[in-house]
Short mmCIF file of C-alpha atoms and ligand atoms in Angstrom, two decimals:
data_model
loop_
_atom_site.label_atom_id
_atom_site.label_comp_id
_atom_site.label_asym_id
_atom_site.label_seq_id
_atom_site.Cartn_x
_atom_site.Cartn_y
_atom_site.Cartn_z
CA MET Z 1 0.00 0.00 0.00
CA ASN Z 2 2.78 2.40 0.84
CA ALA Z 3 5.12 1.55 -2.01
CA THR Z 4 6.65 4.66 -3.53
CA PRO Z 5 5.24 5.30 -6.98
CA GLN Z 6 8.02 6.35 -9.32
CA PRO Z 7 8.27 10.09 -9.93
CA ALA Z 8 6.32 10.82 -13.08
CA ASP Z 9 9.49 12.11 -14.71
CA PRO Z 10 12.50 12.80 -12.52
CA GLY Z 11 13.88 15.43 -14.92
CA ALA Z 12 10.76 17.55 -14.96
CA ASP Z 13 10.59 20.83 -13.14
CA ALA Z 14 7.36 22.77 -12.92
CA LEU Z 15 8.26 26.46 -12.97
CA GLY Z 16 5.86 29.11 -14.16
CA THR Z 17 2.28 28.63 -15.27
CA SER Z 18 3.05 28.18 -18.95
CA ALA Z 19 5.69 25.57 -18.15
CA ALA Z 20 3.17 23.85 -15.87
CA GLN Z 21 0.59 23.93 -18.64
CA ALA Z 22 2.94 22.40 -21.18
CA ARG Z 23 4.00 19.79 -18.66
CA SER Z 24 0.38 19.01 -17.81
CA ALA Z 25 -0.31 18.08 -21.43
CA VAL Z 26 2.57 15.60 -21.29
CA LEU Z 27 1.36 14.25 -17.95
CA GLU Z 28 -2.09 13.71 -19.43
CA GLN Z 29 -0.51 11.45 -22.04
CA LEU Z 30 1.47 9.55 -19.43
CA VAL Z 31 -1.61 9.05 -17.26
CA ARG Z 32 -3.49 7.58 -20.18
CA GLN Z 33 -0.61 5.28 -21.08
CA ASP Z 34 0.05 4.01 -17.58
CA PRO Z 35 -2.38 5.16 -14.87
CA GLY Z 36 -0.93 2.69 -12.36
CA ARG Z 37 2.24 4.74 -12.18
CA PHE Z 38 0.43 7.67 -10.61
CA ARG Z 39 -0.90 8.42 -7.18
CA VAL Z 40 -2.99 11.57 -6.92
CA LEU Z 41 -3.64 13.64 -3.84
CA THR Z 42 -6.06 16.53 -3.92
CA GLY Z 43 -8.62 18.05 -1.62
CA ASP Z 44 -10.66 20.94 -0.32
CA ARG Z 45 -11.27 22.95 2.78
CA PRO Z 46 -14.58 22.04 4.40
CA THR Z 47 -16.21 25.49 4.34
CA GLY Z 48 -19.56 24.73 2.73
CA ARG Z 49 -21.23 22.93 -0.12
CA LEU Z 50 -19.37 22.59 -3.41
CA HIS Z 51 -20.68 24.34 -6.50
CA LEU Z 52 -20.57 24.10 -10.28
CA GLY Z 53 -17.27 26.01 -10.38
CA HIS Z 54 -15.70 23.26 -8.27
CA TYR Z 55 -17.37 20.60 -10.34
CA PHE Z 56 -16.15 21.68 -13.75
CA GLY Z 57 -12.89 23.04 -12.31
CA THR Z 58 -11.70 19.98 -10.40
CA LEU Z 59 -14.25 17.39 -9.22
CA HIS Z 60 -15.04 16.13 -12.68
CA ASN Z 61 -11.33 15.73 -13.35
CA ARG Z 62 -10.70 13.79 -10.13
CA VAL Z 63 -13.37 11.28 -10.96
CA ARG Z 64 -12.02 11.01 -14.49
CA LEU Z 65 -8.55 10.20 -13.12
CA GLN Z 66 -10.00 7.68 -10.69
CA ASP Z 67 -11.92 6.02 -13.49
CA LEU Z 68 -8.78 5.86 -15.64
CA GLY Z 69 -7.23 3.75 -12.88
CA VAL Z 70 -5.15 6.31 -10.99
CA GLU Z 71 -5.06 5.81 -7.23
CA LEU Z 72 -6.80 8.79 -5.64
CA PHE Z 73 -6.48 10.30 -2.17
CA VAL Z 74 -8.83 13.16 -1.30
CA VAL Z 75 -8.09 15.23 1.79
CA ILE Z 76 -10.83 17.07 3.61
CA ALA Z 77 -8.49 19.76 4.92
CA ASP Z 78 -10.22 20.54 8.20
CA TYR Z 79 -7.19 22.12 9.91
CA GLN Z 80 -6.70 24.36 6.91
CA VAL Z 81 -10.06 26.01 7.61
CA LEU Z 82 -8.32 27.73 10.51
CA THR Z 83 -5.85 29.58 8.29
CA ASP Z 84 -8.01 32.65 7.76
CA ARG Z 85 -10.52 32.48 10.63
CA ASP Z 86 -10.33 31.95 14.36
CA VAL Z 87 -12.93 29.19 14.69
CA ALA Z 88 -14.02 26.53 12.24
CA ASP Z 89 -17.78 26.97 12.50
CA ASN Z 90 -20.15 24.17 11.49
CA LEU Z 91 -17.19 21.88 10.95
CA THR Z 92 -19.01 18.57 11.35
CA GLU Z 93 -21.71 19.68 8.97
CA TYR Z 94 -19.25 21.00 6.38
CA VAL Z 95 -17.07 17.89 6.51
CA GLU Z 96 -20.14 15.76 5.89
CA GLU Z 97 -21.38 18.05 3.10
CA LEU Z 98 -18.03 17.79 1.39
CA ALA Z 99 -17.97 14.01 1.69
CA LEU Z 100 -21.53 13.88 0.34
CA ASP Z 101 -20.55 16.00 -2.65
CA TYR Z 102 -17.59 13.71 -3.34
CA LEU Z 103 -19.72 10.58 -3.23
CA ALA Z 104 -22.44 12.21 -5.32
CA VAL Z 105 -20.08 13.13 -8.16
CA GLY Z 106 -18.64 9.64 -8.28
CA VAL Z 107 -15.65 9.40 -5.94
CA ASP Z 108 -15.73 5.71 -5.14
CA PRO Z 109 -14.59 4.84 -1.60
CA ALA Z 110 -13.84 1.28 -2.70
CA ARG Z 111 -11.07 2.61 -4.95
CA SER Z 112 -10.26 6.03 -3.50
CA THR Z 113 -9.38 7.25 -0.01
CA VAL Z 114 -11.34 10.17 1.42
CA PHE Z 115 -10.00 11.37 4.77
CA THR Z 116 -9.82 14.34 7.15
CA HIS Z 117 -6.22 15.33 7.83
CA SER Z 118 -6.87 16.12 11.51
CA ALA Z 119 -7.59 12.41 12.07
CA VAL Z 120 -4.18 11.32 10.82
CA PRO Z 121 -1.58 12.12 13.52
CA ALA Z 122 1.43 10.81 11.58
CA LEU Z 123 0.60 13.11 8.66
CA ASN Z 124 0.65 16.08 11.01
CA GLN Z 125 3.89 14.97 12.61
CA LEU Z 126 5.61 15.23 9.22
CA MET Z 127 5.14 18.96 9.48
CA LEU Z 128 7.92 19.19 12.09
CA PRO Z 129 10.84 17.96 10.01
CA PHE Z 130 9.30 19.64 6.96
CA LEU Z 131 9.29 23.03 8.69
CA SER Z 132 13.01 22.66 9.24
CA LEU Z 133 13.51 22.37 5.48
CA VAL Z 134 12.05 25.74 4.46
CA SER Z 135 13.28 29.22 5.28
CA VAL Z 136 11.23 32.02 6.76
CA ALA Z 137 12.05 34.07 3.65
CA GLU Z 138 10.49 31.38 1.44
CA LEU Z 139 7.36 31.28 3.56
CA ASN Z 140 7.22 35.07 3.47
CA ARG Z 141 7.18 35.39 -0.27
CA ASN Z 142 4.50 32.80 -1.09
CA PRO Z 143 2.11 34.84 -3.28
CA THR Z 144 -0.97 32.75 -2.47
CA VAL Z 145 -0.42 33.13 1.27
CA LYS Z 146 0.16 36.86 0.81
CA ASP Z 147 -3.11 37.13 -1.05
CA GLU Z 148 -4.98 35.17 1.61
CA ILE Z 149 -3.51 37.33 4.35
CA ALA Z 150 -4.72 40.41 2.46
CA HIS Z 151 -8.26 38.94 2.38
CA SER Z 152 -8.20 37.32 5.81
CA ARG Z 153 -11.02 37.87 8.28
CA GLN Z 154 -8.55 37.79 11.17
CA SER Z 155 -7.07 40.86 12.78
CA ALA Z 156 -3.77 39.04 13.32
CA VAL Z 157 -2.08 36.55 11.02
CA SER Z 158 -1.65 33.21 12.78
CA GLY Z 159 1.37 30.94 12.57
CA LEU Z 160 -0.84 28.40 10.82
CA MET Z 161 -1.66 30.81 8.00
CA PHE Z 162 2.03 31.41 7.53
CA THR Z 163 2.98 27.74 7.53
CA TYR Z 164 -0.03 26.06 5.93
CA PRO Z 165 1.75 25.40 2.61
CA VAL Z 166 4.13 23.22 4.63
CA HIS Z 167 1.17 21.41 6.14
CA GLN Z 168 -0.15 20.98 2.64
CA ALA Z 169 3.19 19.43 1.70
CA ALA Z 170 2.52 16.89 4.45
CA ASP Z 171 -0.94 16.23 2.94
CA ILE Z 172 0.71 15.45 -0.36
CA LEU Z 173 3.86 13.66 0.74
CA PHE Z 174 2.42 11.45 3.49
CA CYS Z 175 1.00 9.21 0.77
CA LYS Z 176 3.87 9.87 -1.65
CA ALA Z 177 1.54 11.31 -4.23
CA ASN Z 178 3.34 12.12 -7.47
CA LEU Z 179 0.53 14.02 -9.18
CA VAL Z 180 -1.54 16.90 -7.79
CA PRO Z 181 -4.39 18.30 -9.90
CA VAL Z 182 -4.54 21.97 -8.99
CA GLY Z 183 -5.62 25.39 -10.04
CA GLN Z 184 -3.04 28.04 -10.77
CA ASP Z 185 -3.28 29.55 -7.28
CA GLN Z 186 -1.93 26.32 -5.79
CA LEU Z 187 1.27 26.24 -7.88
CA PRO Z 188 3.36 28.07 -5.23
CA HIS Z 189 2.34 25.44 -2.67
CA LEU Z 190 3.37 22.69 -4.99
CA GLU Z 191 6.76 24.33 -5.40
CA VAL Z 192 7.13 24.33 -1.60
CA THR Z 193 6.20 20.65 -1.58
CA ARG Z 194 8.73 19.83 -4.27
CA SER Z 195 11.48 21.71 -2.43
CA ILE Z 196 10.70 19.88 0.79
CA ALA Z 197 10.74 16.49 -0.94
CA ARG Z 198 14.05 17.27 -2.66
CA ARG Z 199 15.68 18.66 0.45
CA PHE Z 200 14.51 15.80 2.62
CA ASN Z 201 15.92 13.29 0.15
CA ASP Z 202 19.20 15.21 -0.09
CA ARG Z 203 19.61 15.60 3.63
CA TYR Z 204 18.35 12.27 4.91
CA GLY Z 205 17.91 9.93 1.95
CA HIS Z 206 21.40 8.37 2.01
CA GLY Z 207 21.27 8.26 -1.78
CA ALA Z 208 17.69 6.95 -1.99
CA ALA Z 209 14.55 9.00 -2.53
CA VAL Z 210 12.15 8.78 0.40
CA PHE Z 211 9.72 11.13 -1.33
CA PRO Z 212 8.80 11.62 -4.98
CA GLN Z 213 8.75 15.17 -6.30
CA PRO Z 214 5.08 15.61 -7.09
CA GLU Z 215 3.99 17.41 -10.22
CA ALA Z 216 1.07 19.75 -10.81
CA LEU Z 217 -1.62 18.72 -13.23
CA LEU Z 218 -3.17 22.04 -14.22
CA SER Z 219 -6.81 21.89 -15.10
CA SER Z 220 -7.64 22.83 -18.66
CA ALA Z 221 -11.19 23.77 -17.66
CA PRO Z 222 -12.13 27.35 -18.45
CA LEU Z 223 -13.19 29.53 -15.55
CA LEU Z 224 -16.89 29.67 -14.72
CA LEU Z 225 -18.13 32.96 -13.35
CA GLY Z 226 -20.78 33.30 -10.67
CA THR Z 227 -24.25 34.68 -11.35
CA ASP Z 228 -23.02 38.24 -10.66
CA GLY Z 229 -20.23 38.01 -13.22
CA THR Z 230 -17.40 37.69 -10.66
CA LYS Z 231 -15.51 34.52 -9.69
CA MET Z 232 -17.90 31.79 -8.53
CA SER Z 233 -17.41 31.45 -4.78
CA LYS Z 234 -19.42 30.16 -1.86
CA SER Z 235 -18.72 33.29 0.15
CA ARG Z 236 -20.01 35.65 -2.53
CA GLY Z 237 -23.48 34.10 -2.74
CA ASN Z 238 -23.18 33.84 -6.53
CA ALA Z 239 -22.68 30.10 -6.80
CA ILE Z 240 -24.95 27.27 -7.88
CA ALA Z 241 -24.38 24.47 -5.38
CA LEU Z 242 -24.36 20.90 -6.64
CA ALA Z 243 -26.89 20.15 -3.93
CA ALA Z 244 -29.27 22.98 -4.87
CA ASP Z 245 -32.64 21.75 -6.11
CA ALA Z 246 -34.03 22.40 -9.58
CA ASP Z 247 -36.16 25.38 -8.46
CA GLU Z 248 -33.32 27.09 -6.62
CA THR Z 249 -31.13 26.54 -9.68
CA ALA Z 250 -33.76 28.11 -11.93
CA ARG Z 251 -34.10 31.08 -9.59
CA LEU Z 252 -30.34 31.66 -9.41
CA ILE Z 253 -29.90 31.50 -13.16
CA LYS Z 254 -32.91 33.75 -13.71
CA GLY Z 255 -31.24 36.38 -11.54
CA ALA Z 256 -27.88 36.06 -13.27
CA ARG Z 257 -26.35 39.16 -14.81
CA THR Z 258 -26.36 39.47 -18.59
CA ASP Z 259 -25.89 42.52 -20.79
CA ALA Z 260 -27.93 44.81 -23.05
CA GLN Z 261 -27.22 43.08 -26.35
CA ARG Z 262 -30.05 40.88 -27.56
CA HIS Z 263 -27.91 38.68 -29.78
CA ILE Z 264 -26.21 35.93 -27.79
CA GLY Z 265 -22.55 35.33 -28.58
CA TYR Z 266 -19.53 33.72 -26.98
CA ASP Z 267 -16.78 36.21 -26.28
CA PRO Z 268 -15.44 35.93 -22.73
CA ALA Z 269 -13.20 39.00 -23.09
CA THR Z 270 -15.91 41.51 -24.03
CA ARG Z 271 -19.07 39.80 -22.73
CA PRO Z 272 -17.99 37.87 -19.63
CA GLU Z 273 -21.42 37.36 -18.03
CA VAL Z 274 -23.24 36.12 -21.11
CA SER Z 275 -20.25 34.03 -22.17
CA SER Z 276 -20.04 32.33 -18.80
CA LEU Z 277 -23.70 31.32 -19.04
CA VAL Z 278 -23.11 30.01 -22.55
CA LEU Z 279 -20.07 28.10 -21.30
CA LEU Z 280 -22.04 26.56 -18.45
CA ALA Z 281 -24.72 25.30 -20.82
CA ALA Z 282 -22.03 24.02 -23.19
CA LEU Z 283 -20.22 22.10 -20.43
CA CYS Z 284 -23.47 20.46 -19.34
CA LEU Z 285 -24.54 19.66 -22.90
CA GLY Z 286 -21.11 18.42 -23.99
CA ARG Z 287 -21.07 20.89 -26.88
CA SER Z 288 -18.90 23.85 -27.82
CA PRO Z 289 -19.84 27.29 -26.46
CA GLN Z 290 -19.87 28.69 -30.01
CA GLU Z 291 -22.46 26.13 -31.03
CA VAL Z 292 -24.68 26.87 -28.05
CA ALA Z 293 -24.44 30.63 -28.63
CA GLU Z 294 -25.23 30.25 -32.31
CA GLN Z 295 -28.28 28.18 -31.62
CA ILE Z 296 -29.74 30.81 -29.28
CA GLY Z 297 -28.69 33.65 -31.56
CA SER Z 298 -31.09 36.56 -31.37
CA ALA Z 299 -33.59 34.82 -29.06
CA GLY Z 300 -32.02 36.83 -26.22
CA ALA Z 301 -31.09 36.46 -22.60
CA ALA Z 302 -34.35 34.83 -21.47
CA ALA Z 303 -33.89 32.03 -23.99
CA LEU Z 304 -30.26 31.67 -22.94
CA LYS Z 305 -31.25 31.36 -19.31
CA LYS Z 306 -33.86 28.74 -20.09
CA THR Z 307 -31.28 26.72 -22.02
CA VAL Z 308 -28.79 27.00 -19.15
CA THR Z 309 -31.35 26.09 -16.50
CA ASP Z 310 -32.55 23.02 -18.38
CA ALA Z 311 -29.00 21.92 -19.17
CA VAL Z 312 -27.76 22.31 -15.58
CA ASN Z 313 -30.78 20.63 -14.03
CA GLU Z 314 -30.61 17.74 -16.42
CA TYR Z 315 -26.87 17.32 -15.97
CA LEU Z 316 -27.07 17.47 -12.19
CA ALA Z 317 -30.19 15.30 -11.82
CA PRO Z 318 -28.33 11.98 -11.39
CA ILE Z 319 -25.73 13.60 -9.12
CA ARG Z 320 -28.46 15.12 -6.99
CA ALA Z 321 -30.37 11.85 -6.85
CA ARG Z 322 -27.25 10.02 -5.64
CA ARG Z 323 -26.57 12.74 -3.12
CA ALA Z 324 -30.10 12.41 -1.72
CA GLU Z 325 -29.55 8.68 -1.24
CA PHE Z 326 -26.37 9.31 0.73
CA VAL Z 327 -28.04 12.06 2.76
CA ALA Z 328 -30.59 9.50 3.85
CA ASP Z 329 -27.84 7.15 5.02
CA ARG Z 330 -25.60 9.09 7.40
CA GLY Z 331 -24.36 5.82 8.88
CA TYR Z 332 -22.81 4.93 5.55
CA LEU Z 333 -21.29 8.38 5.21
CA ARG Z 334 -19.65 8.15 8.62
CA GLN Z 335 -18.37 4.70 7.73
CA VAL Z 336 -16.77 6.04 4.55
CA LEU Z 337 -14.94 8.69 6.58
CA ARG Z 338 -13.96 6.23 9.29
CA GLU Z 339 -12.54 3.76 6.79
CA GLY Z 340 -10.83 6.49 4.76
CA ASN Z 341 -9.18 7.80 7.92
CA GLU Z 342 -8.07 4.31 8.89
CA ARG Z 343 -6.50 3.76 5.49
CA ALA Z 344 -4.82 7.17 5.56
CA ARG Z 345 -3.47 6.46 9.05
CA ALA Z 346 -1.90 3.18 7.92
CA VAL Z 347 -0.21 4.92 5.00
CA ALA Z 348 0.93 7.86 7.15
CA ASP Z 349 2.29 5.56 9.88
CA ALA Z 350 4.40 3.71 7.35
CA THR Z 351 5.75 6.95 5.86
CA LEU Z 352 6.52 8.43 9.27
CA ALA Z 353 8.37 5.24 10.23
CA GLU Z 354 10.51 5.63 7.11
CA VAL Z 355 11.11 9.30 7.86
CA ARG Z 356 12.16 8.57 11.43
CA ALA Z 357 14.48 5.81 10.26
CA ALA Z 358 16.01 8.12 7.66
CA MET Z 359 16.54 10.77 10.35
CA ASN Z 360 18.04 8.23 12.75
CA SER Z 361 15.30 8.95 15.25
CA ASP Z 362 13.46 5.63 15.39
CA PHE Z 363 13.90 4.99 19.08
N1 LIG I 1 -5.50 24.47 -0.34
C1 LIG I 1 -6.55 23.73 -0.96
C2 LIG I 1 -7.75 24.65 -1.13
O1 LIG I 1 -7.83 25.67 -0.49
C3 LIG I 1 -6.97 22.50 -0.19
C4 LIG I 1 -5.86 21.53 0.07
C5 LIG I 1 -5.36 21.16 1.29
C6 LIG I 1 -5.09 20.83 -0.91
N2 LIG I 1 -4.35 20.27 1.15
C7 LIG I 1 -4.15 20.04 -0.17
C8 LIG I 1 -5.10 20.80 -2.31
C9 LIG I 1 -3.21 19.28 -0.85
C10 LIG I 1 -4.16 20.00 -2.95
C11 LIG I 1 -3.22 19.26 -2.23
O2 LIG I 1 -8.65 24.32 -1.88
#
């Protein structure tokens, strides 16, 4: 279970976004050729229900990788909730909502491991040696952390906010994942993870690699905007949750911003709101946005919204039906989390044992 998957390509180095994009195309090929060579770790903070932006941005891709035969670990990052707030409110509820969303979209607990990182002590213990491998200057210049500090709801920045990319490295490296599907904002964290893996191997590996250097798999999914034309986000109230019902979905889409032009077209640069609605319909219908826009043509925004509403509700119907089944069976849900945590603990214990042996501290 804890065998080290080979690094996807030891010579590869993910630098900027364009390099990561080019590399991701190559990785896609490699995954299709030999999925068994990859172990994926990815995850989310439990801060509320997931929405269509998450679905087309990452969830869909995770399930695709799982179904291709890649081993998948999904972390419910409950400690990470505390990076930008003092108390993790509604944590039990949000952890369960997240797990429900995962199951509903097709994460299969028989093949994939869903776990909460707070329940895996050995994972958290990795943070200690890992912290010794990064400098304060490196932590200080992480652009994603800087951005989160700027938008934080806390009056003071906590040590956890400052060091959470190192904790995230523990999330990734405890299971020796070699592939991490991420959005662009997570690239700096992946660089931290790669540095930690490399430095640990150099310092303690005695010529052997304890950790692989994981690579980013950048999503090729275009960005979906929320109903107000800004980034779709739970905290902005502009998101369509996977778990929303058909009526709520219709209401949200009806209230979505459009523009004054009657003719519907697809041009994200000049008509972001209309184009995002067109894109959403296209993703659900499995067609190109241009095609969808052309078909609506001069029928106007009302026709566009009807198309989007029908497409979304039809696409989500089976996902929502599955979710409702799992909602009705909380016992099963808890069992999935319990078993996922057990599996993650076994993997983390084995990795920590290796780390302690490498550091000559296995007393
Ligand atoms: N930082 C991620 C987010 O905010 C969640 C996360 C925690 C994660 N640990 C991870 C993502 C490890 C990828 C790998 O959504």
